[in-house]
mmCIF file of N, CA and C in Angstrom:
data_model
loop_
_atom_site.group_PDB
_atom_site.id
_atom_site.type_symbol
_atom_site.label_atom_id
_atom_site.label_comp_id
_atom_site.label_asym_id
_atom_site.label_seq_id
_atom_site.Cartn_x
_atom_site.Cartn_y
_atom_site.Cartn_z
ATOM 1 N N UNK A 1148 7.562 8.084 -12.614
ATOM 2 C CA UNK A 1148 6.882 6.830 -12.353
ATOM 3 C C UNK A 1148 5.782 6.584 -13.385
ATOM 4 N N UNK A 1149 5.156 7.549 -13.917
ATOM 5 C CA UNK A 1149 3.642 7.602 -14.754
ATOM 6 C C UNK A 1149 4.628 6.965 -15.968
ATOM 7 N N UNK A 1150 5.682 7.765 -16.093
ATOM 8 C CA UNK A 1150 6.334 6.920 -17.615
ATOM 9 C C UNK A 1150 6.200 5.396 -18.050
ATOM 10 N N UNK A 1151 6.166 4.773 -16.682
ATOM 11 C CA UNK A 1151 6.073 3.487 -16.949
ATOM 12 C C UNK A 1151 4.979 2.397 -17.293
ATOM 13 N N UNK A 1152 3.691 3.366 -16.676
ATOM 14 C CA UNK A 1152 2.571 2.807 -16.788
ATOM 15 C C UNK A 1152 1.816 3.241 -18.618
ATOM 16 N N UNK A 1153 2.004 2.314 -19.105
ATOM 17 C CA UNK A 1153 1.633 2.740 -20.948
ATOM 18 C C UNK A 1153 0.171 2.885 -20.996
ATOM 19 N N UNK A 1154 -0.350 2.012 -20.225
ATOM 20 C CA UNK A 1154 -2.461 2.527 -19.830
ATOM 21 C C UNK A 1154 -2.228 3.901 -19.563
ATOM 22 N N UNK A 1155 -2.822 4.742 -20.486
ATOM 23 C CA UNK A 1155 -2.793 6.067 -19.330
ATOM 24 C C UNK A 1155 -4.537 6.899 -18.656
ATOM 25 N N UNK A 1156 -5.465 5.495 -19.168
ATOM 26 C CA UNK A 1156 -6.476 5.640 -18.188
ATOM 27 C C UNK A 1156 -5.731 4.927 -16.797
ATOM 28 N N UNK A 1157 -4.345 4.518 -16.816
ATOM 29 C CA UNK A 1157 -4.052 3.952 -15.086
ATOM 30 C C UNK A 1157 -3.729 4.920 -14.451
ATOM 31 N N UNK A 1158 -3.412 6.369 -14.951
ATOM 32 C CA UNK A 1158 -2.526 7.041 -14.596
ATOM 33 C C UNK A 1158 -3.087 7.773 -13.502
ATOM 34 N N UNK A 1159 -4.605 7.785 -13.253
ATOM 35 C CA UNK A 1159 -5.550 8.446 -12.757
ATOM 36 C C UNK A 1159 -5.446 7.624 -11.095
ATOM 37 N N UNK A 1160 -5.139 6.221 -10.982
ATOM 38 C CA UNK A 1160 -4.822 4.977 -10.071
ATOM 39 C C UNK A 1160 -3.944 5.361 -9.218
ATOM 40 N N UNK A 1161 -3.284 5.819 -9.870
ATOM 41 C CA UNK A 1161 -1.444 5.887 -8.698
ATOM 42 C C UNK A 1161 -1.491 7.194 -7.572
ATOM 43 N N UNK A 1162 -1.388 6.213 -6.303
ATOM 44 C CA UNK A 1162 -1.299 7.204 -5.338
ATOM 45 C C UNK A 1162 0.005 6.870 -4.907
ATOM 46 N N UNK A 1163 0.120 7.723 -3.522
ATOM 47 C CA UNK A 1163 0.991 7.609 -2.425
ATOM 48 C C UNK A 1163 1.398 6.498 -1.460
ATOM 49 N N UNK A 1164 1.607 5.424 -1.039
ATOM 50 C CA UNK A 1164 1.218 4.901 0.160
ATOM 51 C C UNK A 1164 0.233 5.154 0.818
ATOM 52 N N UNK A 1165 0.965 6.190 1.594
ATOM 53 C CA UNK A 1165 0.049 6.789 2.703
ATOM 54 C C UNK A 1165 -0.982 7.203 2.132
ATOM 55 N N UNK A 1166 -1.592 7.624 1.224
ATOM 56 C CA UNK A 1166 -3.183 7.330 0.659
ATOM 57 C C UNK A 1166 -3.633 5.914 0.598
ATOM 58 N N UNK A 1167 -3.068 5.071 0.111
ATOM 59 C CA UNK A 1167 -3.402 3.921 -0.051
ATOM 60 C C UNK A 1167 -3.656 2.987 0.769
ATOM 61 N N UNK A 1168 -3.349 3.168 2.225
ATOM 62 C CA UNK A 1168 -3.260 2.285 3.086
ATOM 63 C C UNK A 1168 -4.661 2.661 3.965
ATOM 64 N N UNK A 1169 -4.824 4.350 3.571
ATOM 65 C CA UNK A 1169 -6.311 4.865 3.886
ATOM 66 C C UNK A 1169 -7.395 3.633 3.972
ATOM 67 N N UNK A 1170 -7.353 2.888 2.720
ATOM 68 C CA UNK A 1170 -8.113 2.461 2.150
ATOM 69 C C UNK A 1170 -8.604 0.948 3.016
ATOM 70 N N UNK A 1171 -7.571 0.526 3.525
ATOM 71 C CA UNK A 1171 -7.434 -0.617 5.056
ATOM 72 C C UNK A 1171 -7.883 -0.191 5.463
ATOM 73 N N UNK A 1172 -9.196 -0.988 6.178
ATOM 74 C CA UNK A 1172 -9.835 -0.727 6.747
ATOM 75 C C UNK A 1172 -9.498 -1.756 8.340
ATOM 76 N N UNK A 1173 -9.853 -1.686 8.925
ATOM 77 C CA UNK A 1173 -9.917 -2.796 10.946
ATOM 78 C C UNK A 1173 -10.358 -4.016 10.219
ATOM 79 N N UNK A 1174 -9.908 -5.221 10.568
ATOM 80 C CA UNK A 1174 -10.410 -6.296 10.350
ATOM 81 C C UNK A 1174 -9.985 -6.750 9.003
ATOM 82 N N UNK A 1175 -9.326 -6.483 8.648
ATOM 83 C CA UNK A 1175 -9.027 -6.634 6.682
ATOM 84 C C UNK A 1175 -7.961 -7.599 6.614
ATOM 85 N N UNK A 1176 -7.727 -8.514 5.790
ATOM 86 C CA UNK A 1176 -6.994 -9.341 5.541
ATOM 87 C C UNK A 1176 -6.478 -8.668 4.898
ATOM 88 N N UNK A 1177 -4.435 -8.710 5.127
ATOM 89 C CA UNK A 1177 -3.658 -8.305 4.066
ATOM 90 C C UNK A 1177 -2.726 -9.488 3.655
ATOM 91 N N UNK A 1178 -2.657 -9.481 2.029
ATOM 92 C CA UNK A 1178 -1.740 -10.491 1.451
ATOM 93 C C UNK A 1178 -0.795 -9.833 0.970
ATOM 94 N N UNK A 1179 0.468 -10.202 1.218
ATOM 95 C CA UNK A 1179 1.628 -9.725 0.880
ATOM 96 C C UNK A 1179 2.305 -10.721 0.414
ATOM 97 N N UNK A 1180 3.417 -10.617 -1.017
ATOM 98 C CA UNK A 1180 4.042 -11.531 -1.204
ATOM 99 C C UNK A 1180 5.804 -11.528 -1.547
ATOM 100 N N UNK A 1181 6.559 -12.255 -1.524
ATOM 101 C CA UNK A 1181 8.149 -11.321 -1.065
ATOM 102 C C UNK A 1181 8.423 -12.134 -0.161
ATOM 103 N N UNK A 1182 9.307 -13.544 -0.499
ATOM 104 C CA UNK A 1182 10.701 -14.000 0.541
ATOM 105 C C UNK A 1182 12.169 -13.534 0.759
ATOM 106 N N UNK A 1183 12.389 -12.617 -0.351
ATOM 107 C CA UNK A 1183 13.449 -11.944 0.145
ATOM 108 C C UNK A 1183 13.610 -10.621 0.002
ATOM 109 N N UNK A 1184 14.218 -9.548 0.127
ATOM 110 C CA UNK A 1184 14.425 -8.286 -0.128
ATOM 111 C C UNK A 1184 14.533 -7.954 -1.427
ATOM 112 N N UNK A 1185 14.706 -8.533 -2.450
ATOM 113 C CA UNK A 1185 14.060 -8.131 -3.699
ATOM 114 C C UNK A 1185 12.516 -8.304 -3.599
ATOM 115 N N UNK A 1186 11.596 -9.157 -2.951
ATOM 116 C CA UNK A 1186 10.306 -9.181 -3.225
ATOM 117 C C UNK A 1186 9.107 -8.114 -1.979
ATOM 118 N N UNK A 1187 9.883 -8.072 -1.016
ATOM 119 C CA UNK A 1187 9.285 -7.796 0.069
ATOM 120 C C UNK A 1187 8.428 -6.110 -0.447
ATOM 121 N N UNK A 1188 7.283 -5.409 0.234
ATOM 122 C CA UNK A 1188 6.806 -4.358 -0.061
ATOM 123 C C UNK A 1188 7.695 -3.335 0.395
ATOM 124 N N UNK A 1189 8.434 -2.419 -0.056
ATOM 125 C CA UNK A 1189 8.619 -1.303 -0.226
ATOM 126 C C UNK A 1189 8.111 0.155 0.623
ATOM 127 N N UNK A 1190 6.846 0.108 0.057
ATOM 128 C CA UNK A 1190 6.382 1.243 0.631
ATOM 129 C C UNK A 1190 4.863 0.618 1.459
ATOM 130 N N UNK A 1191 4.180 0.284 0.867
ATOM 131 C CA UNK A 1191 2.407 0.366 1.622
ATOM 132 C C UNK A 1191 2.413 -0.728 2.955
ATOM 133 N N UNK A 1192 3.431 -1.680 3.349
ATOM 134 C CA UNK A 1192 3.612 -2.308 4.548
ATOM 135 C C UNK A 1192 4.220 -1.556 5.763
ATOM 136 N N UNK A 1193 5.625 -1.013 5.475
ATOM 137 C CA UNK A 1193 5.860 0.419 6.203
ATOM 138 C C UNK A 1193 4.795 1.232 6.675
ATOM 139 N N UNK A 1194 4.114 1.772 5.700
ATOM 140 C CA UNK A 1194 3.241 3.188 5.808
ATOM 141 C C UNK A 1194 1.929 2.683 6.402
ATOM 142 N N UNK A 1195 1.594 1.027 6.405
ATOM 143 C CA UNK A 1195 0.453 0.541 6.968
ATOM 144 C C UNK A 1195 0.891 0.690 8.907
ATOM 145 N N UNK A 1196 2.558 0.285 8.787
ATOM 146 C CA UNK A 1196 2.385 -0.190 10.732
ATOM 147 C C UNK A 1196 2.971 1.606 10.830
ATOM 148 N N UNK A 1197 3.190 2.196 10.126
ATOM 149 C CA UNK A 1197 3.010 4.136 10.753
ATOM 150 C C UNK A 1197 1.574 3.946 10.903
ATOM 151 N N UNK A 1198 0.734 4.039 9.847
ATOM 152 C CA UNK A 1198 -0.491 4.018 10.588
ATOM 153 C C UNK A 1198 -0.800 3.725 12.175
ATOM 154 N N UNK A 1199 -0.668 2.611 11.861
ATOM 155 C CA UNK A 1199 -1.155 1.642 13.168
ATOM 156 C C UNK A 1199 -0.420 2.042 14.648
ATOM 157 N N UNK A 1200 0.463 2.989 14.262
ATOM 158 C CA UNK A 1200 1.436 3.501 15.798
ATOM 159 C C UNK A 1200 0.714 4.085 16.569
ATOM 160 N N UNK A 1201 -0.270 5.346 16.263
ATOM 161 C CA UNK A 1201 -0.575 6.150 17.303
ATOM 162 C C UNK A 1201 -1.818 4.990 17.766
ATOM 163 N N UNK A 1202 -2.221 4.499 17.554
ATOM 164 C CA UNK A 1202 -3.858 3.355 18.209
ATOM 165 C C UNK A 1202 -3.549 2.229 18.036
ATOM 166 N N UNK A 1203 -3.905 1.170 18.367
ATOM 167 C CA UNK A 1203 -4.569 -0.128 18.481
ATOM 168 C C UNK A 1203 -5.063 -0.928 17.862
ATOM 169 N N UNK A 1204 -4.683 -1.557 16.706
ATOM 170 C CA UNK A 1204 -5.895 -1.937 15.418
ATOM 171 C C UNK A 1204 -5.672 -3.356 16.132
ATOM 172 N N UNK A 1205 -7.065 -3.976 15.778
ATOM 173 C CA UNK A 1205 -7.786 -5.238 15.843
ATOM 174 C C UNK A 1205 -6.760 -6.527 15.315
ATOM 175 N N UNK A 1206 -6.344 -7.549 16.267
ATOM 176 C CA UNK A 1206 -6.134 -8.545 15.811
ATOM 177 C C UNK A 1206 -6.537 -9.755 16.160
ATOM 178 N N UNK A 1207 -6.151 -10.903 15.194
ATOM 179 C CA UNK A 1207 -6.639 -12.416 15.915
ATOM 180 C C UNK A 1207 -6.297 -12.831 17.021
#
């Protein structure tokens, strides 16, 4: 995956999902963008509602 990124001060950036979703916090607006299965998220939308299984997070 690092192969692709040619910055290689980015290389230091790239996590996991499941690190990344750490970073959501309660109350956070998420923008996602993707109308079809070529665009839709992959990994950090998944790994956000695992999060959210064992508790309760905050909604409108």
């Amino acid at each position: 995956m690092l192969e692709r990124i040619r910055l290689e001060s980015l290389h230091q950036k790239v996590t996991t999902a499941e690190n990344a979703v750490k970073i959501i916090k309660d109350g956070m607006t998420i923008g996602s963008s993707g109308f079809t299965k070529a665009g839709d998220s992959k990994a950090i939308l998944p790994a956000l509602a695992e999060r959210g299984k064992p508790r309760t997070l905050k909604s409108l």
